[in-house]
PDB file of N, CA, C and O in Angstrom:
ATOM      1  N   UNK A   1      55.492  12.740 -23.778  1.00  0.00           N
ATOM      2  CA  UNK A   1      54.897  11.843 -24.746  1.00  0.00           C
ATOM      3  C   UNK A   1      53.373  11.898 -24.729  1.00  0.00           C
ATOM      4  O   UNK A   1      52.680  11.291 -25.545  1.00  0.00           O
ATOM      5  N   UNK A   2      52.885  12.681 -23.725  1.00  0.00           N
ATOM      6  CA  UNK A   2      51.322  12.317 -23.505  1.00  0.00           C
ATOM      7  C   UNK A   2      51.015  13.376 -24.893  1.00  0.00           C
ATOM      8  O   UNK A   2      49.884  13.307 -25.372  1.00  0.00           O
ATOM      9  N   UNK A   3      51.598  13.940 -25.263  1.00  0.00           N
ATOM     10  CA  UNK A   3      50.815  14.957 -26.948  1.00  0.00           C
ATOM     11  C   UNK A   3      50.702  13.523 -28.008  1.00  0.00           C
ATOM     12  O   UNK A   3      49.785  13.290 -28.795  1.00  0.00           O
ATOM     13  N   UNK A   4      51.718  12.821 -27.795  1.00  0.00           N
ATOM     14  CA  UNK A   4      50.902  11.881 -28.875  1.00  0.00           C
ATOM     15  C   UNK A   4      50.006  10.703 -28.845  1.00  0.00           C
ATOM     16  O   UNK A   4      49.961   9.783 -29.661  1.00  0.00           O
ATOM     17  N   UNK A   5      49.209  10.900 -27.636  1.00  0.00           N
ATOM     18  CA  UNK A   5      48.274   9.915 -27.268  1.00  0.00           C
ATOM     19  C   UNK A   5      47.161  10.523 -27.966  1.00  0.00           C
ATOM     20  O   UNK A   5      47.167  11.701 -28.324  1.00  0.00           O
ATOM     21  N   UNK A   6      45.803   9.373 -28.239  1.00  0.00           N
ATOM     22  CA  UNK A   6      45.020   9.670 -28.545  1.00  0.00           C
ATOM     23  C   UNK A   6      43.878  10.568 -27.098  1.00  0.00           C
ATOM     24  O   UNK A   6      44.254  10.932 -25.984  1.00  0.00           O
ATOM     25  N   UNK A   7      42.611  10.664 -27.659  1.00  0.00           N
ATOM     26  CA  UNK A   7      41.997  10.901 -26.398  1.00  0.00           C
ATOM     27  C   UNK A   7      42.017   9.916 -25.482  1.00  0.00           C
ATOM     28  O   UNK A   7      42.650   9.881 -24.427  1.00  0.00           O
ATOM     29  N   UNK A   8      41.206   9.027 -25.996  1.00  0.00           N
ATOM     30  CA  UNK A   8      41.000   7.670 -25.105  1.00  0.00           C
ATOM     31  C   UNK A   8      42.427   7.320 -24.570  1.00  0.00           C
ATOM     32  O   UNK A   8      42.416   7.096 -23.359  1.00  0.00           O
ATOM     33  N   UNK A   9      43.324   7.244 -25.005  1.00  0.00           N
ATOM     34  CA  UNK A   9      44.648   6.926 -24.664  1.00  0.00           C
ATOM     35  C   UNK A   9      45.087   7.580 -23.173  1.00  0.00           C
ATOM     36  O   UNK A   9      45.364   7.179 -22.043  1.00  0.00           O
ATOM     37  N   UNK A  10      44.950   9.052 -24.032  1.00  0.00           N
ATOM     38  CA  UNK A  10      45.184  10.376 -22.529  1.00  0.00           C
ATOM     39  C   UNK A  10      44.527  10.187 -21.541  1.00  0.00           C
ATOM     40  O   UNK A  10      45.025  10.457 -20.448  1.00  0.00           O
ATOM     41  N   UNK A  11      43.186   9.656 -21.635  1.00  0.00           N
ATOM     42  CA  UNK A  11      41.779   9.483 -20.548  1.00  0.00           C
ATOM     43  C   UNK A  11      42.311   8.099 -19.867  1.00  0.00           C
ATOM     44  O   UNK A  11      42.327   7.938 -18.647  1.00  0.00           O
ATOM     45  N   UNK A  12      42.589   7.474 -20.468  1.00  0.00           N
ATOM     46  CA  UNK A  12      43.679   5.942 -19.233  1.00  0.00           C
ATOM     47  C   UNK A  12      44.232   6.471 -18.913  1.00  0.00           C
ATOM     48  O   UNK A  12      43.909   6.722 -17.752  1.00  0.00           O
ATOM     49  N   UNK A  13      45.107   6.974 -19.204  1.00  0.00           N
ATOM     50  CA  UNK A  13      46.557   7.320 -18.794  1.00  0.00           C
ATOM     51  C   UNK A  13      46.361   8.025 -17.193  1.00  0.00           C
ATOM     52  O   UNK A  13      46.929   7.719 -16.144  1.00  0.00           O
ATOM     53  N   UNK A  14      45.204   9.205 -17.501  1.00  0.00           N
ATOM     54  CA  UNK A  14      45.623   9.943 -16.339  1.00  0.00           C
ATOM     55  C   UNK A  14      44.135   9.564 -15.593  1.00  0.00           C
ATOM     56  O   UNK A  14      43.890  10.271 -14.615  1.00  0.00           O
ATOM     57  N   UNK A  15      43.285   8.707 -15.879  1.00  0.00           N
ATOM     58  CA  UNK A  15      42.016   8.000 -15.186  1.00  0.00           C
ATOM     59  C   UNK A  15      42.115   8.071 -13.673  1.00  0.00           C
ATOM     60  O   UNK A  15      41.460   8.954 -13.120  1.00  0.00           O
ATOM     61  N   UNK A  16      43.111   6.965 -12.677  1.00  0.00           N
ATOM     62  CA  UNK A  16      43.111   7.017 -11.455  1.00  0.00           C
ATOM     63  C   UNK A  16      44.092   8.176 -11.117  1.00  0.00           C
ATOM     64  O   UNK A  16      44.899   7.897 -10.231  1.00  0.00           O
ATOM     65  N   UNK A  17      44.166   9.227 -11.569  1.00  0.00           N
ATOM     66  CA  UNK A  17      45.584  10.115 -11.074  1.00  0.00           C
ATOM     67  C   UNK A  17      45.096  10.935  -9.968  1.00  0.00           C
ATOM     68  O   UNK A  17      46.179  11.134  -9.419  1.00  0.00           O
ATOM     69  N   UNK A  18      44.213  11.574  -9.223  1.00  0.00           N
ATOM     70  CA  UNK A  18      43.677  12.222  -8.776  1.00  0.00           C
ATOM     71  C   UNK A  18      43.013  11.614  -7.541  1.00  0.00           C
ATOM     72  O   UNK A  18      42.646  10.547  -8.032  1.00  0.00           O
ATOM     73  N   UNK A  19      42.722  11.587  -6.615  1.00  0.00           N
ATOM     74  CA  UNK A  19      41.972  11.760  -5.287  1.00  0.00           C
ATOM     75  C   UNK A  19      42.066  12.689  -4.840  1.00  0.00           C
ATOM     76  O   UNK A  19      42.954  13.527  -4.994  1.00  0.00           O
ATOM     77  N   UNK A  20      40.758  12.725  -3.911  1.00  0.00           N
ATOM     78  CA  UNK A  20      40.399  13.637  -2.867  1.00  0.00           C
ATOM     79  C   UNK A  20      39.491  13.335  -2.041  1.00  0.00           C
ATOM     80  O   UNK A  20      38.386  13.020  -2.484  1.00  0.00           O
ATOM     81  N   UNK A  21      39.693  13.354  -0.863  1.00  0.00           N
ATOM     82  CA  UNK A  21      38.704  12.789   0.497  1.00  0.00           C
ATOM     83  C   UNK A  21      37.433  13.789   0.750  1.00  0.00           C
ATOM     84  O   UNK A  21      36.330  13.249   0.677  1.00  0.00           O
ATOM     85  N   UNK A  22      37.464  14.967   0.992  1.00  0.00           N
ATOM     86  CA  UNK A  22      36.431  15.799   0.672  1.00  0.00           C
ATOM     87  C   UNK A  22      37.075  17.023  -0.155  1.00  0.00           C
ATOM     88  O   UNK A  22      38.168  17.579  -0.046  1.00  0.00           O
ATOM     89  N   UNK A  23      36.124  17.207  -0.914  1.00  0.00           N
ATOM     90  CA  UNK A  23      35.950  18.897  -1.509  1.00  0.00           C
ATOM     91  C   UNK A  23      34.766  19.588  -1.442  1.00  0.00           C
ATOM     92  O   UNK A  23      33.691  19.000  -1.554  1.00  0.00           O
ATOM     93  N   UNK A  24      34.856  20.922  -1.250  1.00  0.00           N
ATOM     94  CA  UNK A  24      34.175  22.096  -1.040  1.00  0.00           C
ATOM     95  C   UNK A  24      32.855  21.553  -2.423  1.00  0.00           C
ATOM     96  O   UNK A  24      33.019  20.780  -3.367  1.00  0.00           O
ATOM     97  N   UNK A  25      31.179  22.611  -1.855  1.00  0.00           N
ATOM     98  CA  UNK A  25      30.170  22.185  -2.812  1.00  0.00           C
ATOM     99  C   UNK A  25      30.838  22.796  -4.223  1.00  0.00           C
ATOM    100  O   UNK A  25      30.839  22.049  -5.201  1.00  0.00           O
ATOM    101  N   UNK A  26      31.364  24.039  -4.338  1.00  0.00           N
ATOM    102  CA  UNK A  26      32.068  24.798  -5.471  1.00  0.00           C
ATOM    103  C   UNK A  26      33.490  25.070  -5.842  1.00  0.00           C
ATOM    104  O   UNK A  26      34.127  25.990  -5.329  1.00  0.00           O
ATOM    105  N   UNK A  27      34.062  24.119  -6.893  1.00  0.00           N
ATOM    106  CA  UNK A  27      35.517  23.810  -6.975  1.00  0.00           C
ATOM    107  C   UNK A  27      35.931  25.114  -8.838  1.00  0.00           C
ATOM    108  O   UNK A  27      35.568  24.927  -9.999  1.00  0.00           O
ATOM    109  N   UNK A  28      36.521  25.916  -8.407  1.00  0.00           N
ATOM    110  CA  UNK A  28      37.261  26.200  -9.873  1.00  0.00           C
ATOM    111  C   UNK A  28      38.710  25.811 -10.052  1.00  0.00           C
ATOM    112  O   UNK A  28      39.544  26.171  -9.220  1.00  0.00           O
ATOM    113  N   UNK A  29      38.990  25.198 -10.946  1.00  0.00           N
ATOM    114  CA  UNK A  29      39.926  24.177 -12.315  1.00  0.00           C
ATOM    115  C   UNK A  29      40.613  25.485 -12.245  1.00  0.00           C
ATOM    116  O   UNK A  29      39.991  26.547 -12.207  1.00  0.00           O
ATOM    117  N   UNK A  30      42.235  25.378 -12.224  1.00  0.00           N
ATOM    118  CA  UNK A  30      42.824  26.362 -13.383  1.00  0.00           C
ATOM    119  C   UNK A  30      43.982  25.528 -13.830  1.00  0.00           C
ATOM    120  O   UNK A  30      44.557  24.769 -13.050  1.00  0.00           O
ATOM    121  N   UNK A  31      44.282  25.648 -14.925  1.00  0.00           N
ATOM    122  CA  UNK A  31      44.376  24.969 -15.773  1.00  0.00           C
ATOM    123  C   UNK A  31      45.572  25.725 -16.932  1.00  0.00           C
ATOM    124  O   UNK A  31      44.844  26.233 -17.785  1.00  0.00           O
ATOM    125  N   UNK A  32      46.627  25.929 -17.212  1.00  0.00           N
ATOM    126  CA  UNK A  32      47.906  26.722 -18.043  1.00  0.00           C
ATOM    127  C   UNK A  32      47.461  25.960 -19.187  1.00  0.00           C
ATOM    128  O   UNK A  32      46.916  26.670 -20.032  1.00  0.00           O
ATOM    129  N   UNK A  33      47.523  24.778 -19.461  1.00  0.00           N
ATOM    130  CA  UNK A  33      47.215  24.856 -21.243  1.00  0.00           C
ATOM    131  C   UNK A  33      46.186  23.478 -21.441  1.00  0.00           C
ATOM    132  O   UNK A  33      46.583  22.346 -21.162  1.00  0.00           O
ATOM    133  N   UNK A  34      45.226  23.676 -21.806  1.00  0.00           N
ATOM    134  CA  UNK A  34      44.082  22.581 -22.206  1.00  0.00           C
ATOM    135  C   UNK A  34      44.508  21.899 -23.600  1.00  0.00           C
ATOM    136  O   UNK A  34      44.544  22.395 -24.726  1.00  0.00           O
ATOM    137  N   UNK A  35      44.759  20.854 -23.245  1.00  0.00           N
ATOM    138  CA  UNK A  35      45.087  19.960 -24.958  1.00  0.00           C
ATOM    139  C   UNK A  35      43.624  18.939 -24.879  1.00  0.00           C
ATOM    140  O   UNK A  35      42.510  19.455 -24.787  1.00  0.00           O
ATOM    141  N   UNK A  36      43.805  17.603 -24.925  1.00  0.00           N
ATOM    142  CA  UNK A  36      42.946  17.250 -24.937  1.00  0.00           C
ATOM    143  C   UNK A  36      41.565  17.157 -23.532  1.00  0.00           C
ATOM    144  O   UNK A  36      40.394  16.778 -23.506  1.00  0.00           O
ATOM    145  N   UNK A  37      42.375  17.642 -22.688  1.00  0.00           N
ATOM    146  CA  UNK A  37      40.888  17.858 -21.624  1.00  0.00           C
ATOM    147  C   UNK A  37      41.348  16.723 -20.648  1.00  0.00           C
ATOM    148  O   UNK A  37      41.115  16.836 -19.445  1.00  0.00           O
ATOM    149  N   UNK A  38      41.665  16.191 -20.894  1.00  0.00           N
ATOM    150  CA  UNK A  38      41.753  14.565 -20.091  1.00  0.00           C
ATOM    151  C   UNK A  38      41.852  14.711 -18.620  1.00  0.00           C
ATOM    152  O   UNK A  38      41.192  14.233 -17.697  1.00  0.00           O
ATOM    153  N   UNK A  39      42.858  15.502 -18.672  1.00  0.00           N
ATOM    154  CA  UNK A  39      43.466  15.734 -17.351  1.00  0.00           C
ATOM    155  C   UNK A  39      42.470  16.789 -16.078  1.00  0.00           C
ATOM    156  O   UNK A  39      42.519  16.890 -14.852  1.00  0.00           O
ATOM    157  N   UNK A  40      41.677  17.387 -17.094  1.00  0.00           N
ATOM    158  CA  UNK A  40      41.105  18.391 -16.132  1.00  0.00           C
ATOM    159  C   UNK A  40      39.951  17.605 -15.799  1.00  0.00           C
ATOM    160  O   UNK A  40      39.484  17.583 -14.660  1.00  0.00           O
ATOM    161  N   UNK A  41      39.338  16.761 -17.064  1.00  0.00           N
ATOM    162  CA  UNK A  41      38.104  16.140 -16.972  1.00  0.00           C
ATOM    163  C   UNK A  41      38.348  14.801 -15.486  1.00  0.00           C
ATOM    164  O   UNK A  41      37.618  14.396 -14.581  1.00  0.00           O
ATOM    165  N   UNK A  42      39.977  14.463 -16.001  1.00  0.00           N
ATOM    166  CA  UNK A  42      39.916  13.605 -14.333  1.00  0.00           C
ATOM    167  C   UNK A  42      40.058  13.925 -12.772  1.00  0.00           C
ATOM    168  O   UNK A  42      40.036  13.249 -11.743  1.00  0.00           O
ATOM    169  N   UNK A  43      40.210  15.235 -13.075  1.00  0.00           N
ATOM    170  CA  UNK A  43      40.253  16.034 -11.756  1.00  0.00           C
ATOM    171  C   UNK A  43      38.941  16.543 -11.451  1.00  0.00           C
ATOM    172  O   UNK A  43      38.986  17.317 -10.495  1.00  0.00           O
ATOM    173  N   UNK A  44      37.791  16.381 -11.927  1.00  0.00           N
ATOM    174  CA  UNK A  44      37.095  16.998 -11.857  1.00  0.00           C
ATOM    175  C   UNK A  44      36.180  15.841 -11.533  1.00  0.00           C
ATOM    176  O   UNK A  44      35.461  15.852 -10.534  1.00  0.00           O
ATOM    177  N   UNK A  45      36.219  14.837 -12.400  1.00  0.00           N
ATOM    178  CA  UNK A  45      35.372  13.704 -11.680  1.00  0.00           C
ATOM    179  C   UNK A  45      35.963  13.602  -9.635  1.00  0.00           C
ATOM    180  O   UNK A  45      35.450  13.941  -8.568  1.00  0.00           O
ATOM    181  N   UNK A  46      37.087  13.033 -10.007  1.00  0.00           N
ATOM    182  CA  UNK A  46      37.859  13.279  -8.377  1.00  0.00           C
ATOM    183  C   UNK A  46      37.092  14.128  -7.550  1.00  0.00           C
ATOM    184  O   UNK A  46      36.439  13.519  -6.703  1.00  0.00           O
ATOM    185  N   UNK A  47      36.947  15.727  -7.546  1.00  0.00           N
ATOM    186  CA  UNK A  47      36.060  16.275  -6.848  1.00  0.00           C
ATOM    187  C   UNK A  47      34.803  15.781  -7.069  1.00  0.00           C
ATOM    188  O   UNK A  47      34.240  15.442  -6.029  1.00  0.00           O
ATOM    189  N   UNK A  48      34.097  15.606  -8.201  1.00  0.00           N
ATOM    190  CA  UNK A  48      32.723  15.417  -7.920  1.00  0.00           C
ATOM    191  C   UNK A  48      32.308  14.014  -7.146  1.00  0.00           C
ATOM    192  O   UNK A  48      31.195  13.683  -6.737  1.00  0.00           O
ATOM    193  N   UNK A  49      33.356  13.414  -7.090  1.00  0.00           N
ATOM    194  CA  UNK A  49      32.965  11.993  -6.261  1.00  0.00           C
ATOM    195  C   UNK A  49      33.460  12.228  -4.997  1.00  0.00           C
ATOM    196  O   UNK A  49      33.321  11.271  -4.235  1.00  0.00           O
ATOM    197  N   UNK A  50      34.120  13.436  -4.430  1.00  0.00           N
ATOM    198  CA  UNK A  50      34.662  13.561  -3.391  1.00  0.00           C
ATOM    199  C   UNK A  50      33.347  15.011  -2.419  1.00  0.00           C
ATOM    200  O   UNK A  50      33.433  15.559  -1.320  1.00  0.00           O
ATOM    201  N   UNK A  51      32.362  15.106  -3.485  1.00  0.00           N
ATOM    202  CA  UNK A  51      31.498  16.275  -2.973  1.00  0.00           C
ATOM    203  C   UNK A  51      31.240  17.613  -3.391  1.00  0.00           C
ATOM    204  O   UNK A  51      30.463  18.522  -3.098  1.00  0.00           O
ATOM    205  N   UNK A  52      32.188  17.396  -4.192  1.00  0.00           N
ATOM    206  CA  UNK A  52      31.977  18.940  -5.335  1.00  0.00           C
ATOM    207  C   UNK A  52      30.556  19.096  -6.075  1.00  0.00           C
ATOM    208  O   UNK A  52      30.195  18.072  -6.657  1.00  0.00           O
ATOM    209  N   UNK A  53      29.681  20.208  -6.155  1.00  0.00           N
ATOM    210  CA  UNK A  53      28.144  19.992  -6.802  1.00  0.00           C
ATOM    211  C   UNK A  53      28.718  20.757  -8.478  1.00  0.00           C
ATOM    212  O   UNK A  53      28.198  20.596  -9.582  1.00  0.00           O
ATOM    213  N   UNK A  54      29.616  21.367  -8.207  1.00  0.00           N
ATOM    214  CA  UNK A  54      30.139  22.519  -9.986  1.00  0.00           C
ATOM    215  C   UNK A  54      31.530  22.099  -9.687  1.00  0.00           C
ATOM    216  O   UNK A  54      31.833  21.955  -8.503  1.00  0.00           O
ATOM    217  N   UNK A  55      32.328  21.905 -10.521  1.00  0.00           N
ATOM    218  CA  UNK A  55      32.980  22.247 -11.119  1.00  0.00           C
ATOM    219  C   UNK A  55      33.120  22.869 -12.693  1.00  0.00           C
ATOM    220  O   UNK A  55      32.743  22.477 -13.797  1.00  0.00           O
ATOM    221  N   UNK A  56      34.061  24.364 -12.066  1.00  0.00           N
ATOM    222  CA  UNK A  56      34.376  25.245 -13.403  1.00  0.00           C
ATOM    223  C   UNK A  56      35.773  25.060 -13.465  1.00  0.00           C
ATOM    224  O   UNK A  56      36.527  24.899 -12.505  1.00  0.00           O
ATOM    225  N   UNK A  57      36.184  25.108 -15.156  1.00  0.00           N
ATOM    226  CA  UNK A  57      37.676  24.744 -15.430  1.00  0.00           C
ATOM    227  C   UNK A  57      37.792  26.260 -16.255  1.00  0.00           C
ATOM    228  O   UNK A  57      37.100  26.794 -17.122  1.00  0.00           O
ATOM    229  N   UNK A  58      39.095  26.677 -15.481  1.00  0.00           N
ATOM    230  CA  UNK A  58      39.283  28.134 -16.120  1.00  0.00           C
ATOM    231  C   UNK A  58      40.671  27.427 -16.775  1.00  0.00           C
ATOM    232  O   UNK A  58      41.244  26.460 -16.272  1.00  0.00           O
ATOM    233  N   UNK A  59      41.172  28.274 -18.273  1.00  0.00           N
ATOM    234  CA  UNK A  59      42.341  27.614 -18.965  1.00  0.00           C
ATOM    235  C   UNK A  59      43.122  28.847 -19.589  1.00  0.00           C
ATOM    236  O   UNK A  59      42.546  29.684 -20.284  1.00  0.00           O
ATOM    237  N   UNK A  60      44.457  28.898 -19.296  1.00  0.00           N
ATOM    238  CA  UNK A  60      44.719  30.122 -19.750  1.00  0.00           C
ATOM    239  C   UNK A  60      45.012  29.668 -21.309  1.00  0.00           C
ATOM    240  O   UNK A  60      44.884  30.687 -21.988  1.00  0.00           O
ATOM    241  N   UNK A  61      45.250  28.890 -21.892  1.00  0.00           N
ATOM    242  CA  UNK A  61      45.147  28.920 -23.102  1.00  0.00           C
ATOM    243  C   UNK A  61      44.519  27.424 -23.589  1.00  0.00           C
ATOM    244  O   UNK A  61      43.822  26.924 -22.706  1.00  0.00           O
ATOM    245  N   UNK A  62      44.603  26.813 -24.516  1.00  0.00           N
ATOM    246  CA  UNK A  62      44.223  25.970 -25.567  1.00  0.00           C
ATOM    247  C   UNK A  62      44.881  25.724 -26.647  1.00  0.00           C
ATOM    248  O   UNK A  62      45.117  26.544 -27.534  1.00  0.00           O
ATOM    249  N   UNK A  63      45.410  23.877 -26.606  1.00  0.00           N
ATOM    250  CA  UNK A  63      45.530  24.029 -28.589  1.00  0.00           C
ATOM    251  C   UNK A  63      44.621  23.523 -28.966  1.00  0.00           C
ATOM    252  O   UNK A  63      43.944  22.687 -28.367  1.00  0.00           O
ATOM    253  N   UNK A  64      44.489  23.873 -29.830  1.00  0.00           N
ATOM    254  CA  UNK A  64      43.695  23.388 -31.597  1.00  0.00           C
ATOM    255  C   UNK A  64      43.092  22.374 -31.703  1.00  0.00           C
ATOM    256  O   UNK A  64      43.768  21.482 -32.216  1.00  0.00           O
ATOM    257  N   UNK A  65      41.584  21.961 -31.309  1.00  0.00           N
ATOM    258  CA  UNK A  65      40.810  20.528 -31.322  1.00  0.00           C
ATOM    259  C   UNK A  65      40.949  20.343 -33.111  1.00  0.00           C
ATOM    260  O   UNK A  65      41.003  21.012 -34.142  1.00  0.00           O
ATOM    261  N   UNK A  66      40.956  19.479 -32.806  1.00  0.00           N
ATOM    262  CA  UNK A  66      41.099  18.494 -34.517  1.00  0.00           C
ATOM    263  C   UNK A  66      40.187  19.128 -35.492  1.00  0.00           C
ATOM    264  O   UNK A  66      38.978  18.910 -35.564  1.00  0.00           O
ATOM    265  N   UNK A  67      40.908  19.974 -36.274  1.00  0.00           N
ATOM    266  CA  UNK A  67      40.127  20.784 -37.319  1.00  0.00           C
ATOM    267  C   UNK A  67      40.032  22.314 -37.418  1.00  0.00           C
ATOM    268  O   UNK A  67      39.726  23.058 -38.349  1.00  0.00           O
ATOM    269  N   UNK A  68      40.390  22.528 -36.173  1.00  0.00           N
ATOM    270  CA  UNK A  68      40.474  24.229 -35.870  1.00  0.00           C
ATOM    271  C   UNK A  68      41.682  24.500 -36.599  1.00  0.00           C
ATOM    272  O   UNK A  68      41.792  25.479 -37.337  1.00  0.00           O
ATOM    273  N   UNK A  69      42.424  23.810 -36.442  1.00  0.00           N
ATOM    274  CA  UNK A  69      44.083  24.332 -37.291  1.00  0.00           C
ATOM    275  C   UNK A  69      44.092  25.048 -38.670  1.00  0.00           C
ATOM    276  O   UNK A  69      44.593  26.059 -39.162  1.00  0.00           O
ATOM    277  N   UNK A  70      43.037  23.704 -39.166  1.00  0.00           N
ATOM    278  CA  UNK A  70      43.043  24.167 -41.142  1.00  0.00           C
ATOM    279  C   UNK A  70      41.928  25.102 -41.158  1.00  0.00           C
ATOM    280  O   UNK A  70      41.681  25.723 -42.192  1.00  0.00           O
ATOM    281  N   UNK A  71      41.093  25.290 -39.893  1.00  0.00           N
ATOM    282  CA  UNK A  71      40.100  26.795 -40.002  1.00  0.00           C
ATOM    283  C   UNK A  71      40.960  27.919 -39.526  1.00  0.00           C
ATOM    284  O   UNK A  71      40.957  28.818 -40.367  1.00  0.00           O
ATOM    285  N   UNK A  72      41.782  28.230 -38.360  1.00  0.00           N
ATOM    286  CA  UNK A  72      42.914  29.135 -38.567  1.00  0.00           C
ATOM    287  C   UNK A  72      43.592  29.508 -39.389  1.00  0.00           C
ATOM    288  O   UNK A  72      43.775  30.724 -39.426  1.00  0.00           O
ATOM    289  N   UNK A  73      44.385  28.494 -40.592  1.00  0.00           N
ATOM    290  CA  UNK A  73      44.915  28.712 -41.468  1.00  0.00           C
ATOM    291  C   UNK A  73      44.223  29.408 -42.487  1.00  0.00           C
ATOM    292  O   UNK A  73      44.725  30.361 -43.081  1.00  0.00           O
ATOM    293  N   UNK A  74      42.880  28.888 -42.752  1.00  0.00           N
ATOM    294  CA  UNK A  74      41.865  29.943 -43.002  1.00  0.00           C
ATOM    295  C   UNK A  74      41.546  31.315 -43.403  1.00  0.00           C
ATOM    296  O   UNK A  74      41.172  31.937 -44.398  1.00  0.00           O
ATOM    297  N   UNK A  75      41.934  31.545 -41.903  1.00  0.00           N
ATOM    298  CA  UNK A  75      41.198  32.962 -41.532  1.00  0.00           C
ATOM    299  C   UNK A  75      42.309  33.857 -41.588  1.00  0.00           C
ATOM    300  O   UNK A  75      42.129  35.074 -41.633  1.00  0.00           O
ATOM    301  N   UNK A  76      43.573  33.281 -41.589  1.00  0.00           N
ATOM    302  CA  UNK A  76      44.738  33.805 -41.534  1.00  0.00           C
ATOM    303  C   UNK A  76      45.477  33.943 -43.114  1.00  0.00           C
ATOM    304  O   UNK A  76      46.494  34.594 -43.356  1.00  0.00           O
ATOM    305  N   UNK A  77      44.660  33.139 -44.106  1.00  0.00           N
ATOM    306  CA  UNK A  77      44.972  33.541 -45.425  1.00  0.00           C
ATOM    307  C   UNK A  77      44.234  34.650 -45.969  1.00  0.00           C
ATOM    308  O   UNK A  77      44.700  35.599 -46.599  1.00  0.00           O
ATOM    309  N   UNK A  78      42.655  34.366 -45.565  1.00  0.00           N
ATOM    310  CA  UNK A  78      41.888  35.140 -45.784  1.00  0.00           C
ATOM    311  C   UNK A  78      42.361  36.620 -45.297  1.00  0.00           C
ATOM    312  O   UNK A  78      42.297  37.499 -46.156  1.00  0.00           O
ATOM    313  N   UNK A  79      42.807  36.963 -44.068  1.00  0.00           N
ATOM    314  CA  UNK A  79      42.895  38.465 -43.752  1.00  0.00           C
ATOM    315  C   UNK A  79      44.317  38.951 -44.538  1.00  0.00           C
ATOM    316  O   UNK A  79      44.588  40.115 -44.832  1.00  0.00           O
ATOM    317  N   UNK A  80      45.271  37.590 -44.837  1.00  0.00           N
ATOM    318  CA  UNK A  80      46.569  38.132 -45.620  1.00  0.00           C
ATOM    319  C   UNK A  80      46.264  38.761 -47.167  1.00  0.00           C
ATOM    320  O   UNK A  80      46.970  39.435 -47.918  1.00  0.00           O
ATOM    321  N   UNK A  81      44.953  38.254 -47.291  1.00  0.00           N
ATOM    322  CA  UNK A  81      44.292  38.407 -48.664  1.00  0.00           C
ATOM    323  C   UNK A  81      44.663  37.688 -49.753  1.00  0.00           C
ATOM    324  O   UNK A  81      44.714  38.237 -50.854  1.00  0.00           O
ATOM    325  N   UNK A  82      44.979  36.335 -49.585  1.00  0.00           N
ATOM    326  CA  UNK A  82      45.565  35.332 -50.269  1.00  0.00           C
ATOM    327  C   UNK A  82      44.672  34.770 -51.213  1.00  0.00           C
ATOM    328  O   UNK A  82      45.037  33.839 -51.931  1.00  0.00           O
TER     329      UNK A  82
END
């Protein structure tokens, strides 16, 4: 059910989900599919309050921030030559 939360919604939801007592100065994120961010963005505070100076979020994929869809559809008429 968390796909039909809003952001703010997703960002409660998963807010306290995460601790960590210490982490390393340099933490990399990986991450199978980035929707709205929420989740990585609360793991990432977690390290940085736990001692992390970077965190990097690597993502093997992504969906569609609000608006990219009808620009895909787009680009995908355009090359069909529609």
């Amino acid at each position: 059910e968390q796909h039909r939360l809003t952001w703010a919604e997703r960002r409660r939801n998963v807010d306290e989900l995460f601790s960590c007592v210490e982490a390393p100065p340099i933490v990399v994120l990986v991450d199978d599919l980035l929707t709205s961010g929420a989740t990585a963005s609360a793991a990432a505070r977690a390290l940085r309050a736990a001692g992390a100076l970077r965190v990097t979020l690597v993502c093997l994929a992504r969906t569609p921030r609000h608006g990219d869809a009808a620009a895909l559809q787009e680009d995908q008429r355009a090359e069909d030559g529609a």
